PDB file of C-alpha atoms and ligand atoms in Angstrom:
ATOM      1  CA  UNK B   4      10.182  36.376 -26.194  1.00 71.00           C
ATOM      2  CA  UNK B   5       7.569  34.767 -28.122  1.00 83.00           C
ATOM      3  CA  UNK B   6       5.705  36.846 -31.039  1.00 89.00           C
ATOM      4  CA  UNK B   7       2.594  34.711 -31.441  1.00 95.00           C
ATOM      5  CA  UNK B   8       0.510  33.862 -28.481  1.00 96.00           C
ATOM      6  CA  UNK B   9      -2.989  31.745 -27.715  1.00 94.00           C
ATOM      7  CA  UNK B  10      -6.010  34.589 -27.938  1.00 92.00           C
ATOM      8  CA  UNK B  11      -7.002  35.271 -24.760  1.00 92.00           C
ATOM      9  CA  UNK B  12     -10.453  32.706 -24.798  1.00 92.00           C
ATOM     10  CA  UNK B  13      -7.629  30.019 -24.889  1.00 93.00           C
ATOM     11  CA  UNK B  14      -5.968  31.457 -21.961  1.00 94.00           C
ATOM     12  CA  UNK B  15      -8.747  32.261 -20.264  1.00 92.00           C
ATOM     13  CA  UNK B  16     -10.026  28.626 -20.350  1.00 93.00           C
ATOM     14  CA  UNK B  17      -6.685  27.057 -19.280  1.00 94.00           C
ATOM     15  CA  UNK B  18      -7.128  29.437 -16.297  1.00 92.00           C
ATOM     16  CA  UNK B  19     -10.037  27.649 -15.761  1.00 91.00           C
ATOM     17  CA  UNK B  20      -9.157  24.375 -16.441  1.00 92.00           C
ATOM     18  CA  UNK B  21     -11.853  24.113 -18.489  1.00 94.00           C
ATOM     19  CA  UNK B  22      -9.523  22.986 -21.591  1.00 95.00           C
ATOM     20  CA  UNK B  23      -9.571  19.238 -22.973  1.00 95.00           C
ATOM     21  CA  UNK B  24      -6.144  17.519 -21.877  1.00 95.00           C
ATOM     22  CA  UNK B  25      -4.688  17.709 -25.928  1.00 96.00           C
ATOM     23  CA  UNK B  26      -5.824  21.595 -25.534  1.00 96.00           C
ATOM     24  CA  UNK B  27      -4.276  21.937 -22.179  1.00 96.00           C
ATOM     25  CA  UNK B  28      -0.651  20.591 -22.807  1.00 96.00           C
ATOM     26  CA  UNK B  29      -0.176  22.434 -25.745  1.00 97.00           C
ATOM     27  CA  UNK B  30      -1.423  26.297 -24.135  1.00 97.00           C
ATOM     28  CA  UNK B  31       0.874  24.808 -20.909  1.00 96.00           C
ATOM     29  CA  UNK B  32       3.828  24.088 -22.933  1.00 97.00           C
ATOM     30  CA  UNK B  33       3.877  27.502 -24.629  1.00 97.00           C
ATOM     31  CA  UNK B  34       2.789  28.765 -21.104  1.00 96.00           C
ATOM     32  CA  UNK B  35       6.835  27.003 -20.217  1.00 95.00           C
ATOM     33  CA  UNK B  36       8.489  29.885 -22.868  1.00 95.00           C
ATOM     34  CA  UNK B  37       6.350  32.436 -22.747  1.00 96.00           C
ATOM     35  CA  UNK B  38       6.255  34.661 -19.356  1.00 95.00           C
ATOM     36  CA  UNK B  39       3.945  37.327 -20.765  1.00 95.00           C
ATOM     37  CA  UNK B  40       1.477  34.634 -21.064  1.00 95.00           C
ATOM     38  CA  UNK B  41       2.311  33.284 -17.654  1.00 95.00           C
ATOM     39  CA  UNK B  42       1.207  36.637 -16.474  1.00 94.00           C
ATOM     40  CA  UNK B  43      -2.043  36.769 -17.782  1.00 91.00           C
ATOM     41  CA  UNK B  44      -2.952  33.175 -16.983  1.00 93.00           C
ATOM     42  CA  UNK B  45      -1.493  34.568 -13.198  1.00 91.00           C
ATOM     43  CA  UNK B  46      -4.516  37.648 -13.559  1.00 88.00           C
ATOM     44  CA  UNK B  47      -7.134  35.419 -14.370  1.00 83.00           C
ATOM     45  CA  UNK B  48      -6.579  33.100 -11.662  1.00 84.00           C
ATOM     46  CA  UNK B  49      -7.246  35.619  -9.735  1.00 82.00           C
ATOM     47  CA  UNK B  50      -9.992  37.239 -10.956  1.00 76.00           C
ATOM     48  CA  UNK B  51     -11.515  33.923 -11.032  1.00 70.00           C
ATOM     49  CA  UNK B  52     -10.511  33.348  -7.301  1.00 72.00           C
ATOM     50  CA  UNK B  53     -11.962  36.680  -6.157  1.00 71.00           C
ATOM     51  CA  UNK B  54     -15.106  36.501  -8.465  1.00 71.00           C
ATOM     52  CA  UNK B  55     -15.492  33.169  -6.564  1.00 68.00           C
ATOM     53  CA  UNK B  56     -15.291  34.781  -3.185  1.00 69.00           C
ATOM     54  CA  UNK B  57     -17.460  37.672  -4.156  1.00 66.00           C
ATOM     55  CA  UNK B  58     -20.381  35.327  -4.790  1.00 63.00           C
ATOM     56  CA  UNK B  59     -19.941  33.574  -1.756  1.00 59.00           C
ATOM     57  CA  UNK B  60     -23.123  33.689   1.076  1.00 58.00           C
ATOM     58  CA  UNK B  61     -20.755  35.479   3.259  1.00 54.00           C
ATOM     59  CA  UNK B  62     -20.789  39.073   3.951  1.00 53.00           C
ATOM     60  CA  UNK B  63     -17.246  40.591   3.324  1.00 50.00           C
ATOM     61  CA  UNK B  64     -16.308  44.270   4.208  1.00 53.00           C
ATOM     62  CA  UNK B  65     -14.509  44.792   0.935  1.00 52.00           C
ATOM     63  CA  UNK B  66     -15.308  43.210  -2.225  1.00 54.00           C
ATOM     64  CA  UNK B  67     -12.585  40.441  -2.890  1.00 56.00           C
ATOM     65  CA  UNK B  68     -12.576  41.454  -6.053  1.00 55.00           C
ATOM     66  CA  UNK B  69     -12.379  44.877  -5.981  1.00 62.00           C
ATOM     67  CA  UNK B  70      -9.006  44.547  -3.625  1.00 59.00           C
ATOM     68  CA  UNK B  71      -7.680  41.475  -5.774  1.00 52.00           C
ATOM     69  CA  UNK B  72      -7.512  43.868  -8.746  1.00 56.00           C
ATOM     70  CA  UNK B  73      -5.574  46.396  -6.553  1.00 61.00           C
ATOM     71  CA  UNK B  74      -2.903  43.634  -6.041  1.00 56.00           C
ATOM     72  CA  UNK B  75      -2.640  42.846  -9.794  1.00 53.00           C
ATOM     73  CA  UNK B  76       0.455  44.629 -10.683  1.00 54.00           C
ATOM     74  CA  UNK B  77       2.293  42.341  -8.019  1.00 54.00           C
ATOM     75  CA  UNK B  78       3.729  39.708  -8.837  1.00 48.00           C
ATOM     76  CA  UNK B  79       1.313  36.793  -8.315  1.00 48.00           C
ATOM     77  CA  UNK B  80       2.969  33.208  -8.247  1.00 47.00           C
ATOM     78  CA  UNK B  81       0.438  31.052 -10.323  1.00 49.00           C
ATOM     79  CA  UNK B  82      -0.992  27.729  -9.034  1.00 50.00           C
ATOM     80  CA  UNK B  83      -1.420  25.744 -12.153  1.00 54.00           C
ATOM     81  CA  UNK B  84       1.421  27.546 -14.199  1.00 53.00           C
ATOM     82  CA  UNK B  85       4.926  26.430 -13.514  1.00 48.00           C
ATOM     83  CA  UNK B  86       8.015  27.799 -14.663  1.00 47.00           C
ATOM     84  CA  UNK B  87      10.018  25.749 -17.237  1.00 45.00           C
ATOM     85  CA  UNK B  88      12.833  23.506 -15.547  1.00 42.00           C
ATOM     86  CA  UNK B  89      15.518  22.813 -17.370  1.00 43.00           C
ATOM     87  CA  UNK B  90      16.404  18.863 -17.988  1.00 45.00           C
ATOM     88  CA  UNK B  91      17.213  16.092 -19.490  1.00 51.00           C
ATOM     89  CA  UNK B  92      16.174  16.837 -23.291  1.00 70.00           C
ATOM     90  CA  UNK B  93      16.126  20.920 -23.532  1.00 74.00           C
ATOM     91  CA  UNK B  94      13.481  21.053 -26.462  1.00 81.00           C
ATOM     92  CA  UNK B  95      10.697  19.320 -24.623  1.00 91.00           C
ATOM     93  CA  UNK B  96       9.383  21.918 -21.970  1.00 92.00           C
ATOM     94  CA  UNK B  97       8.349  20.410 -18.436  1.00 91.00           C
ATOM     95  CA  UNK B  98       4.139  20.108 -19.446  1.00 92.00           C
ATOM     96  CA  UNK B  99       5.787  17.812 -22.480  1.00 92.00           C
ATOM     97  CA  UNK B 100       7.628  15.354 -20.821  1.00 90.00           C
ATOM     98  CA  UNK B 101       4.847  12.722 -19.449  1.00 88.00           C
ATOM     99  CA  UNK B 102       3.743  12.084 -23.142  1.00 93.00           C
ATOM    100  CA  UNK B 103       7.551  11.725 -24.552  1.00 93.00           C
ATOM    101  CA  UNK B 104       8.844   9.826 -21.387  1.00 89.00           C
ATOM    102  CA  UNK B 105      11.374   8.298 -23.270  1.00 89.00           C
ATOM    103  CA  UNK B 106      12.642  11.360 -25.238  1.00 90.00           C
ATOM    104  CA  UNK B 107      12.152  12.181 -28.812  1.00 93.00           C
ATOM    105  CA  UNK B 108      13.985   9.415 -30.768  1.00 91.00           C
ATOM    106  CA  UNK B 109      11.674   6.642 -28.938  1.00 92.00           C
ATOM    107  CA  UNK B 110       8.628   8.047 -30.651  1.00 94.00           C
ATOM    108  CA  UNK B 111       6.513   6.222 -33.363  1.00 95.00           C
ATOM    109  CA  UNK B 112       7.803   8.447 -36.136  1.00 96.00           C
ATOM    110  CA  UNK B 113       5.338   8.179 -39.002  1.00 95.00           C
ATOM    111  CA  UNK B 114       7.367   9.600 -42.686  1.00 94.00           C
ATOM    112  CA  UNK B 115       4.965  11.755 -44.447  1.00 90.00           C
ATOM    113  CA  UNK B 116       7.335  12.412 -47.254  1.00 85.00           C
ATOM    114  CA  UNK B 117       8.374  15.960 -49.091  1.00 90.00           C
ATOM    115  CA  UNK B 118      11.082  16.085 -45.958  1.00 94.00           C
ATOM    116  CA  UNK B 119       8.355  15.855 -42.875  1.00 94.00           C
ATOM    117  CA  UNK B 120       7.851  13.001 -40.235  1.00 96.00           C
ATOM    118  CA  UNK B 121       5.143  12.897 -37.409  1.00 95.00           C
ATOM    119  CA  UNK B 122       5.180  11.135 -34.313  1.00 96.00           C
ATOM    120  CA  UNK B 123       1.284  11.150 -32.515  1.00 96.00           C
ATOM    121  CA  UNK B 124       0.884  11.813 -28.628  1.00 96.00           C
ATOM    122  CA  UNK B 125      -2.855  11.916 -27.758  1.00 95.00           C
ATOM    123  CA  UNK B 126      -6.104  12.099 -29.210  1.00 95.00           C
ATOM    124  CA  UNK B 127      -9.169  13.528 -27.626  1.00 94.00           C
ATOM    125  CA  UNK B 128     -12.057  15.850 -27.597  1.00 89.00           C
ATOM    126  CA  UNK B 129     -10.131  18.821 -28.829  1.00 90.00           C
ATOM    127  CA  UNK B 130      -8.694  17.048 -31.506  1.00 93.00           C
ATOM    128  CA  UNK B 131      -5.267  14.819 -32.223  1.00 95.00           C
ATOM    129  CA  UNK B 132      -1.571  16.143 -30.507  1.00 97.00           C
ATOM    130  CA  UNK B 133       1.716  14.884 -31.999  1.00 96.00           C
ATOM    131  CA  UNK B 134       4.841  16.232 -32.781  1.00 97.00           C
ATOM    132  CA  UNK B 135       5.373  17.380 -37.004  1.00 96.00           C
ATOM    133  CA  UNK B 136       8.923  17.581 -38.038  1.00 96.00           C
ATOM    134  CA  UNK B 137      10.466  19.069 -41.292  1.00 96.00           C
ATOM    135  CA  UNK B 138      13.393  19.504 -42.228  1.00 97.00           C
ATOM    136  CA  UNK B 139      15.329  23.273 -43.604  1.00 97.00           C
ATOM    137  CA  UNK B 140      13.988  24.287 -46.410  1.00 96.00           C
ATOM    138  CA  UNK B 141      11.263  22.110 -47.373  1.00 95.00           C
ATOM    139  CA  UNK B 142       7.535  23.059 -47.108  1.00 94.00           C
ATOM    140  CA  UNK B 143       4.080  21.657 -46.579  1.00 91.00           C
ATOM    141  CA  UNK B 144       1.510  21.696 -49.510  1.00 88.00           C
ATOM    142  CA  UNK B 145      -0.494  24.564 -49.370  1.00 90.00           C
ATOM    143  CA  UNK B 146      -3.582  23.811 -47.312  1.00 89.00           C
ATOM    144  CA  UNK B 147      -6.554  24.961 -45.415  1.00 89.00           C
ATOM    145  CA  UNK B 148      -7.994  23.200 -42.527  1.00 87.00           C
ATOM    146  CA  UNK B 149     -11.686  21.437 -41.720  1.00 87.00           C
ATOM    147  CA  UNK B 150     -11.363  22.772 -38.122  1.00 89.00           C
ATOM    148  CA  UNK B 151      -8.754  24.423 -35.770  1.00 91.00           C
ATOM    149  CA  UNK B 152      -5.342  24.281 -35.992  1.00 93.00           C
ATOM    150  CA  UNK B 153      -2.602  24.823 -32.925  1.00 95.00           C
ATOM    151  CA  UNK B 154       1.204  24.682 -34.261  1.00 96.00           C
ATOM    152  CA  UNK B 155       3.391  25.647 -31.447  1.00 97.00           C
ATOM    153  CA  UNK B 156       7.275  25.844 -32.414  1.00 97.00           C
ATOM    154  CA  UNK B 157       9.045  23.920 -30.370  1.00 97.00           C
ATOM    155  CA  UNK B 158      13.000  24.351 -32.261  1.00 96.00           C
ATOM    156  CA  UNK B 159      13.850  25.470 -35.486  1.00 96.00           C
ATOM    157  CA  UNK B 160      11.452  27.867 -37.155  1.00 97.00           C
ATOM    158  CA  UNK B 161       8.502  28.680 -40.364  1.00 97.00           C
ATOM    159  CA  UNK B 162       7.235  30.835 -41.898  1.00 97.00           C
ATOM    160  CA  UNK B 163       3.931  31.200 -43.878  1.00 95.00           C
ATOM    161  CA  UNK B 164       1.072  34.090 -44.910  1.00 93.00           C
ATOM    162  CA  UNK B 165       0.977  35.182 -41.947  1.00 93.00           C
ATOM    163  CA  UNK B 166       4.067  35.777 -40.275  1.00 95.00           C
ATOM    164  CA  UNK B 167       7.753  34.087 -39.024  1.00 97.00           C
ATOM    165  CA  UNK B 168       7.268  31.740 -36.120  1.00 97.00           C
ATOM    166  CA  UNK B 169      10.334  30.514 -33.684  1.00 97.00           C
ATOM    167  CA  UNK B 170      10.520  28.914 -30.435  1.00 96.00           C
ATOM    168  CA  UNK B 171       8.079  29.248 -28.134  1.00 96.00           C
ATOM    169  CA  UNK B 172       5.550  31.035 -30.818  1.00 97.00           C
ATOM    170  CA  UNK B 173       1.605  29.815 -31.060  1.00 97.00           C
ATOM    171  CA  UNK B 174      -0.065  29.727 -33.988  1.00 96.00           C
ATOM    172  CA  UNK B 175      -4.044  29.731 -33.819  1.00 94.00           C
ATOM    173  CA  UNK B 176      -5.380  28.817 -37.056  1.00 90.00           C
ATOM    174  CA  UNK B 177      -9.201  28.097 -37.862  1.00 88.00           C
ATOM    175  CA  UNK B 178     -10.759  26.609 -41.294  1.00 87.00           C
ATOM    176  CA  UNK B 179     -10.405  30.061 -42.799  1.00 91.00           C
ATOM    177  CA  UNK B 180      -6.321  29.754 -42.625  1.00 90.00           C
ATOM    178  CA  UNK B 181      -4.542  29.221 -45.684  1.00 90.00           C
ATOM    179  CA  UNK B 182      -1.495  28.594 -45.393  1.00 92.00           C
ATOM    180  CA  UNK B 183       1.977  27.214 -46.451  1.00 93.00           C
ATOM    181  CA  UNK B 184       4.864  26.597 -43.841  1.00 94.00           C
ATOM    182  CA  UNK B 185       8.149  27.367 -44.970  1.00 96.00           C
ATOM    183  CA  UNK B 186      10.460  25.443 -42.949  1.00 97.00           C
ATOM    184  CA  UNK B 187      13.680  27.972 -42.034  1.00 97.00           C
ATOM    185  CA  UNK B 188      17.306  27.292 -43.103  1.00 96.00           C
ATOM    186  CA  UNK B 189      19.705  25.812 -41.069  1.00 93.00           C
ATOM    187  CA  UNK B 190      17.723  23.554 -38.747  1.00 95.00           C
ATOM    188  CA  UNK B 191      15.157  21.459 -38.640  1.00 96.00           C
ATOM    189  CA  UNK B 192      11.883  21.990 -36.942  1.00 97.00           C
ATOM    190  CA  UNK B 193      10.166  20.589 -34.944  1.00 97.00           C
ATOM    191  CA  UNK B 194       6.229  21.602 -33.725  1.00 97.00           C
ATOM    192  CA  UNK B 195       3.950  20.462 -31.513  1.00 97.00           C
ATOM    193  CA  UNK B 196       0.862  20.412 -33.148  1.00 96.00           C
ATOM    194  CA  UNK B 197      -3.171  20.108 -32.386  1.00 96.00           C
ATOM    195  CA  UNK B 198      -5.660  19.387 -35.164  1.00 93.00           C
ATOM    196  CA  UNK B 199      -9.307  19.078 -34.989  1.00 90.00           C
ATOM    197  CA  UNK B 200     -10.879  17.820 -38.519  1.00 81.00           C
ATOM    198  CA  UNK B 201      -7.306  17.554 -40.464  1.00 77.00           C
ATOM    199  CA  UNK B 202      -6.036  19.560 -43.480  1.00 75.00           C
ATOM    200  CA  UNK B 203      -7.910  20.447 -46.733  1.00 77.00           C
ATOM    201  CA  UNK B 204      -4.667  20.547 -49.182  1.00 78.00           C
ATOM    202  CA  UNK B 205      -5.303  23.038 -52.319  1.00 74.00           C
ATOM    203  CA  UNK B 206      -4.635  20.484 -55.003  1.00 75.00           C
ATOM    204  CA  UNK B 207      -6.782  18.326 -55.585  1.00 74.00           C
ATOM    205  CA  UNK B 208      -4.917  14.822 -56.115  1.00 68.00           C
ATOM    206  CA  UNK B 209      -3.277  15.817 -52.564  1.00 67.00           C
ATOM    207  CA  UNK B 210      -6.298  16.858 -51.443  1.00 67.00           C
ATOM    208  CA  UNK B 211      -7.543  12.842 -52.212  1.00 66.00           C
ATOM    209  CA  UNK B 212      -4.199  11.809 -50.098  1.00 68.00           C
ATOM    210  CA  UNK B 213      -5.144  13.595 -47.176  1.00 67.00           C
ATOM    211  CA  UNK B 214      -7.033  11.189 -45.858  1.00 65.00           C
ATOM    212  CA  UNK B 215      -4.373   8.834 -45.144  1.00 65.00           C
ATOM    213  CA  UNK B 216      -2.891  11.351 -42.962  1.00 69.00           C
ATOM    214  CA  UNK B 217      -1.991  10.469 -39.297  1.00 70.00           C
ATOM    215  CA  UNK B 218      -3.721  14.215 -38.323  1.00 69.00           C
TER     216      UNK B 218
HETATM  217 ZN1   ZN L 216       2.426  33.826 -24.954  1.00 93.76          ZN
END
């Protein structure tokens, strides 16, 4: 069960499917190992559908919302969310797959040094998607950001200020994070990440390198 989890404006939005693509694979991959979040995408689908209804020319004789909400606490099978199906490569969830189509090792792996490698996906309104790997023990510079930051775990596991992240977990930074990830013992791990405006590293002759950063 995952511990960290898109705020619910994200969520909200995927519902929607108001979300750039970047923004959208990475809330629908977490979506793939988190049910609780499945859920709630599930309830606001169906809000939306009923709020829909409700402001429809068409006189009802119950407000589609009102008896939508009444159904909430049954299970509601989602139309955009699907449940993750287990293949070929287990740590790429199902909304993964059509940007790694050849699996992980086929990537453009791009060495960033200090025990990290990134491979990029997609670049687009939200910002750029890729996959950041780093190996046990070794950690990033600490850094704050120029815009958001989505680092969804994908294997292995962090930590930094804020918490412990593993599989499955979200983490929602903005440019007021500071951080420093921590990569666990044991295993390496690997992220899916989304940046918007790249990283802003504390020292100041890395700071000068960051700009030659794929992200
Ligand atoms: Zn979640």
């Amino acid at each position: 069960m995952s511990a960290h989890h898109p705020h619910d404006e994200l969520l909200v939005s995927y519902a929607a499917g108001t979300l750039p693509e970047t923004a959208s694979v990475i809330v629908a991959t977490h979506l793939a190992l988190c049910p609780a979040c499945r859920k709630s995408v599930s309830r606001a689908e169906c809000i939306g559908e009923a709020l829909i209804q409700d402001i429809a020319p068409v006189r009802m004789e119950a407000l589609a919302l009102d008896s939508t909400l009444a159904r909430l606490d049954e299970e509601q099978p989602s139309t955009t969310v699907a449940p993750p199906v287990p293949s070929g490569d287990p740590l790429l969830p199902r909304p993964l797959r059509d940007l790694v189509p050849q699996g992980l090792q086929a990537l453009k792996w791009k060495t960033l040094g200090g025990g990290f490698r990134y491979a990029a996906l997609k670049a687009d309104g939200a910002g750029r998607l890729g996959l950041l790997e780093g190996q046990p023990g070794k950690a990033t510079p600490h850094h704050g950001h120029h815009g958001d930051e989505f680092t969804l775990v994908l294997s292995g596991g962090y930590t930094d200020e804020l918490g412990a992240f593993a599989r499955g977990d979200l983490q929602c930074g903005d440019s007021t994070l500071m951080h420093r990830q921590v990569v666990d013992a044991g295993a390496a791990c690997l992220c899916l990440v989304l940046t918007r405006g790249g990283i802003r590293p504390s020292h100041p002759v890395l700071r000068l390198l960051a700009r030659f950063l794929p992200f």
